[in-house]
């Protein structure tokens, strides 16, 4: 046992490899530091007075404005875009995505444009290649009936998207979004959607209207001005 301990200590100090215990300690410290950067916001009753729990995103779409002007930020290959169009029949559906990474590449943009080829020609679907925070300012104020966010999921990006969208949403409109949960356990990613949404609701006097509870597809949210 003494020899095993000696070898383990030697490997640890000479090569810099961490033991399982060291890994847990360091990981815990890093997670704690990350948590301290996220705002811890307490909502008031007014922020949930009209709150309704729904089963999934398909049900959420039934509560979004029908025949309006909407946008999806973060499109991927357009699977949810098709659901949005089929359920809400928007006059205009604006699809915003950079399609600039290895996972979310420009070939997926081609799939989206093929899927909505007819709707694009008719002017019912408009594709906007670019980052959400760069594209949102280009839309007129009071333009959208509702917008669905499914982009980076981190606190900073979500916070910025919400603040930029505030002026772009019509009165009584909605900002909705995906991944209203703490993070991706398998991937080890801490999200910041919940914190950004709660902070926005408190600071801008908005309220949580809908949350979905289908965990396999990750919960969604929808908020509106009070």
CSV table of C-alpha atoms in Angstrom, one decimal:
chain,number,residue,atom,x,y,z
A,1,UNK,CA,0.0,0.0,0.0
A,2,UNK,CA,2.8,2.4,0.8
A,3,UNK,CA,4.4,1.7,-2.6
A,4,UNK,CA,1.1,2.4,-4.4
A,5,UNK,CA,0.7,5.6,-2.5
A,6,UNK,CA,4.2,6.6,-3.3
A,7,UNK,CA,3.7,5.9,-7.0
A,8,UNK,CA,0.4,7.8,-7.1
A,9,UNK,CA,2.0,10.8,-5.4
A,10,UNK,CA,5.0,10.7,-7.8
A,11,UNK,CA,2.7,10.6,-10.8
A,12,UNK,CA,0.6,13.4,-9.5
A,13,UNK,CA,3.5,15.7,-8.7
A,14,UNK,CA,5.9,14.9,-11.6
A,15,UNK,CA,3.4,14.7,-14.5
A,16,UNK,CA,0.8,17.0,-13.2
A,17,UNK,CA,-2.0,14.4,-13.5
A,18,UNK,CA,-4.9,14.9,-11.0
A,19,UNK,CA,-6.3,12.2,-8.8
A,20,UNK,CA,-10.0,11.7,-8.8
A,21,UNK,CA,-10.3,13.6,-5.5
A,22,UNK,CA,-8.2,16.4,-6.8
A,23,UNK,CA,-10.4,16.6,-9.9
A,24,UNK,CA,-13.5,16.8,-7.8
A,25,UNK,CA,-12.0,19.6,-5.6
A,26,UNK,CA,-10.8,21.6,-8.6
A,27,UNK,CA,-14.1,21.0,-10.5
A,28,UNK,CA,-16.0,22.1,-7.5
A,29,UNK,CA,-14.1,25.3,-7.1
A,30,UNK,CA,-14.5,26.1,-10.7
A,31,UNK,CA,-18.2,25.4,-10.6
A,32,UNK,CA,-18.6,27.6,-7.5
A,33,UNK,CA,-16.8,30.4,-9.1
A,34,UNK,CA,-19.0,30.2,-12.2
A,35,UNK,CA,-22.2,30.1,-10.0
A,36,UNK,CA,-21.0,33.3,-8.3
A,37,UNK,CA,-21.0,35.1,-11.7
A,38,UNK,CA,-24.6,34.3,-12.3
A,39,UNK,CA,-27.3,36.6,-10.9
A,40,UNK,CA,-29.4,35.1,-8.2
A,41,UNK,CA,-32.8,36.8,-8.6
A,42,UNK,CA,-35.9,36.5,-6.5
A,43,UNK,CA,-39.1,36.9,-8.4
A,44,UNK,CA,-42.2,38.4,-6.9
A,45,UNK,CA,-45.8,37.1,-7.1
A,46,UNK,CA,-46.6,39.6,-9.9
A,47,UNK,CA,-44.0,37.8,-12.1
A,48,UNK,CA,-46.0,34.5,-12.0
A,49,UNK,CA,-49.6,35.7,-11.6
A,50,UNK,CA,-50.6,34.5,-15.1
A,51,UNK,CA,-48.2,31.5,-15.2
A,52,UNK,CA,-49.4,28.3,-16.9
A,53,UNK,CA,-47.6,25.0,-17.1
A,54,UNK,CA,-47.7,23.1,-20.4
A,55,UNK,CA,-46.5,19.7,-21.5
A,56,UNK,CA,-44.2,20.4,-24.4
A,57,UNK,CA,-43.1,22.8,-27.1
A,58,UNK,CA,-45.9,21.6,-29.4
A,59,UNK,CA,-48.4,22.7,-26.8
A,60,UNK,CA,-46.6,26.0,-26.3
A,61,UNK,CA,-46.9,26.8,-30.0
A,62,UNK,CA,-50.7,26.6,-29.7
A,63,UNK,CA,-50.6,29.5,-27.2
A,64,UNK,CA,-48.5,31.7,-29.5
A,65,UNK,CA,-50.1,34.3,-31.7
A,66,UNK,CA,-51.6,32.9,-34.9
A,67,UNK,CA,-50.8,34.4,-38.3
A,68,UNK,CA,-48.4,37.0,-36.9
A,69,UNK,CA,-44.8,37.9,-37.4
A,70,UNK,CA,-42.4,35.8,-35.5
A,71,UNK,CA,-38.7,34.7,-35.5
A,72,UNK,CA,-36.7,31.8,-34.4
A,73,UNK,CA,-33.1,32.6,-33.2
A,74,UNK,CA,-31.0,29.4,-33.6
A,75,UNK,CA,-32.5,27.3,-36.4
A,76,UNK,CA,-30.1,24.4,-36.9
A,77,UNK,CA,-31.6,22.3,-39.7
A,78,UNK,CA,-35.1,23.8,-39.2
A,79,UNK,CA,-36.9,21.0,-37.5
A,80,UNK,CA,-38.7,23.2,-35.0
A,81,UNK,CA,-39.1,25.9,-37.6
A,82,UNK,CA,-41.4,23.5,-39.5
A,83,UNK,CA,-43.5,23.0,-36.3
A,84,UNK,CA,-43.7,26.8,-35.9
A,85,UNK,CA,-44.9,27.3,-39.4
A,86,UNK,CA,-47.3,24.4,-39.4
A,87,UNK,CA,-48.9,25.4,-36.1
A,88,UNK,CA,-49.0,29.2,-36.0
A,89,UNK,CA,-49.2,29.9,-39.8
A,90,UNK,CA,-47.2,33.1,-39.5
A,91,UNK,CA,-47.5,35.9,-42.1
A,92,UNK,CA,-43.7,36.1,-41.7
A,93,UNK,CA,-41.3,33.7,-40.1
A,94,UNK,CA,-37.7,35.1,-39.7
A,95,UNK,CA,-35.1,32.4,-39.3
A,96,UNK,CA,-31.8,33.7,-37.7
A,97,UNK,CA,-28.7,31.5,-37.4
A,98,UNK,CA,-25.0,32.0,-38.1
A,99,UNK,CA,-24.5,28.4,-39.4
A,100,UNK,CA,-20.8,29.1,-38.9
A,101,UNK,CA,-19.6,26.2,-36.7
A,102,UNK,CA,-18.5,22.7,-37.3
A,103,UNK,CA,-21.7,21.3,-35.7
A,104,UNK,CA,-24.0,24.0,-37.1
A,105,UNK,CA,-22.5,24.4,-40.5
A,106,UNK,CA,-23.7,26.3,-43.7
A,107,UNK,CA,-24.9,23.0,-45.2
A,108,UNK,CA,-27.7,23.1,-42.7
A,109,UNK,CA,-28.7,26.5,-43.9
A,110,UNK,CA,-29.1,24.9,-47.3
A,111,UNK,CA,-31.4,22.3,-45.9
A,112,UNK,CA,-33.6,25.1,-44.3
A,113,UNK,CA,-33.7,27.0,-47.6
A,114,UNK,CA,-34.7,23.8,-49.5
A,115,UNK,CA,-37.4,23.0,-46.9
A,116,UNK,CA,-39.0,26.4,-47.1
A,117,UNK,CA,-38.2,27.1,-50.8
A,118,UNK,CA,-41.8,27.9,-51.7
A,119,UNK,CA,-42.5,29.9,-48.5
A,120,UNK,CA,-39.3,31.9,-49.1
A,121,UNK,CA,-40.4,32.8,-52.6
A,122,UNK,CA,-43.8,33.9,-51.3
A,123,UNK,CA,-42.1,36.1,-48.6
A,124,UNK,CA,-43.6,34.1,-45.7
A,125,UNK,CA,-40.1,32.8,-44.6
A,126,UNK,CA,-37.0,35.0,-44.5
A,127,UNK,CA,-33.6,33.5,-43.7
A,128,UNK,CA,-31.1,35.8,-41.9
A,129,UNK,CA,-27.5,34.3,-41.7
A,130,UNK,CA,-25.7,35.9,-38.8
A,131,UNK,CA,-25.4,36.0,-35.0
A,132,UNK,CA,-28.7,36.8,-33.2
A,133,UNK,CA,-27.2,39.8,-31.3
A,134,UNK,CA,-26.1,41.3,-34.6
A,135,UNK,CA,-29.3,40.6,-36.5
A,136,UNK,CA,-31.9,41.7,-33.9
A,137,UNK,CA,-31.0,45.5,-34.0
A,138,UNK,CA,-31.8,45.5,-37.7
A,139,UNK,CA,-35.5,44.8,-37.2
A,140,UNK,CA,-38.0,47.6,-36.6
A,141,UNK,CA,-39.3,48.3,-33.1
A,142,UNK,CA,-42.6,46.8,-32.2
A,143,UNK,CA,-42.2,44.3,-35.1
A,144,UNK,CA,-42.6,40.8,-33.8
A,145,UNK,CA,-45.6,39.2,-32.2
A,146,UNK,CA,-43.3,36.6,-30.7
A,147,UNK,CA,-39.8,35.3,-30.9
A,148,UNK,CA,-38.3,31.9,-29.9
A,149,UNK,CA,-34.7,31.8,-28.7
A,150,UNK,CA,-32.6,28.6,-29.0
A,151,UNK,CA,-29.0,29.8,-29.4
A,152,UNK,CA,-26.0,29.6,-27.0
A,153,UNK,CA,-27.9,29.1,-23.7
A,154,UNK,CA,-25.3,30.9,-21.7
A,155,UNK,CA,-26.2,33.8,-19.4
A,156,UNK,CA,-24.5,36.6,-21.3
A,157,UNK,CA,-25.9,35.8,-24.7
A,158,UNK,CA,-29.4,35.2,-23.4
A,159,UNK,CA,-29.4,38.4,-21.4
A,160,UNK,CA,-28.3,40.4,-24.4
A,161,UNK,CA,-30.9,38.8,-26.6
A,162,UNK,CA,-33.7,39.6,-24.2
A,163,UNK,CA,-32.6,43.2,-23.8
A,164,UNK,CA,-32.3,43.7,-27.6
A,165,UNK,CA,-35.7,42.0,-28.2
A,166,UNK,CA,-37.6,44.1,-25.7
A,167,UNK,CA,-38.2,47.0,-28.1
A,168,UNK,CA,-38.8,44.7,-31.1
A,169,UNK,CA,-41.8,42.9,-29.5
A,170,UNK,CA,-45.3,44.3,-30.0
A,171,UNK,CA,-47.4,45.1,-26.9
A,172,UNK,CA,-48.9,41.9,-25.6
A,173,UNK,CA,-46.2,39.9,-27.5
A,174,UNK,CA,-44.0,37.1,-26.2
A,175,UNK,CA,-40.4,36.2,-26.0
A,176,UNK,CA,-40.1,32.5,-25.7
A,177,UNK,CA,-37.1,30.2,-25.6
A,178,UNK,CA,-35.5,26.8,-25.1
A,179,UNK,CA,-33.4,25.1,-22.4
A,180,UNK,CA,-35.0,26.7,-19.4
A,181,UNK,CA,-32.9,24.5,-17.0
A,182,UNK,CA,-29.6,24.6,-15.2
A,183,UNK,CA,-27.5,22.9,-17.8
A,184,UNK,CA,-26.4,19.8,-19.8
A,185,UNK,CA,-25.3,17.2,-17.2
A,186,UNK,CA,-23.8,14.8,-19.8
A,187,UNK,CA,-21.9,17.6,-21.6
A,188,UNK,CA,-20.9,19.3,-18.4
A,189,UNK,CA,-22.2,22.7,-19.5
A,190,UNK,CA,-23.8,25.2,-17.1
A,191,UNK,CA,-26.5,27.2,-18.8
A,192,UNK,CA,-27.7,30.7,-17.8
A,193,UNK,CA,-31.1,30.9,-19.4
A,194,UNK,CA,-33.1,30.7,-16.2
A,195,UNK,CA,-31.0,33.4,-14.5
A,196,UNK,CA,-31.2,35.7,-17.6
A,197,UNK,CA,-34.9,35.3,-17.8
A,198,UNK,CA,-35.6,35.9,-14.1
A,199,UNK,CA,-33.3,38.9,-14.1
A,200,UNK,CA,-35.0,40.3,-17.2
A,201,UNK,CA,-38.5,39.8,-15.7
A,202,UNK,CA,-37.5,41.6,-12.5
A,203,UNK,CA,-35.6,44.5,-14.1
A,204,UNK,CA,-37.9,45.1,-17.1
A,205,UNK,CA,-41.3,44.3,-15.4
A,206,UNK,CA,-42.1,41.2,-17.4
A,207,UNK,CA,-43.8,38.0,-16.3
A,208,UNK,CA,-43.4,34.3,-16.9
A,209,UNK,CA,-46.5,33.1,-18.8
A,210,UNK,CA,-45.7,29.6,-19.8
A,211,UNK,CA,-43.2,26.8,-19.0
A,212,UNK,CA,-43.1,23.3,-20.4
A,213,UNK,CA,-42.2,20.2,-18.5
A,214,UNK,CA,-41.1,17.7,-21.1
A,215,UNK,CA,-37.6,16.9,-19.9
A,216,UNK,CA,-36.4,14.8,-22.9
A,217,UNK,CA,-36.8,17.9,-25.2
A,218,UNK,CA,-35.6,20.3,-22.5
A,219,UNK,CA,-38.1,22.8,-21.0
A,220,UNK,CA,-39.2,26.0,-22.8
A,221,UNK,CA,-40.4,29.3,-21.5
A,222,UNK,CA,-42.5,32.2,-22.7
A,223,UNK,CA,-42.6,35.7,-21.1
A,224,UNK,CA,-44.6,38.9,-21.7
A,225,UNK,CA,-44.7,42.4,-20.3
A,226,UNK,CA,-46.8,43.0,-17.2
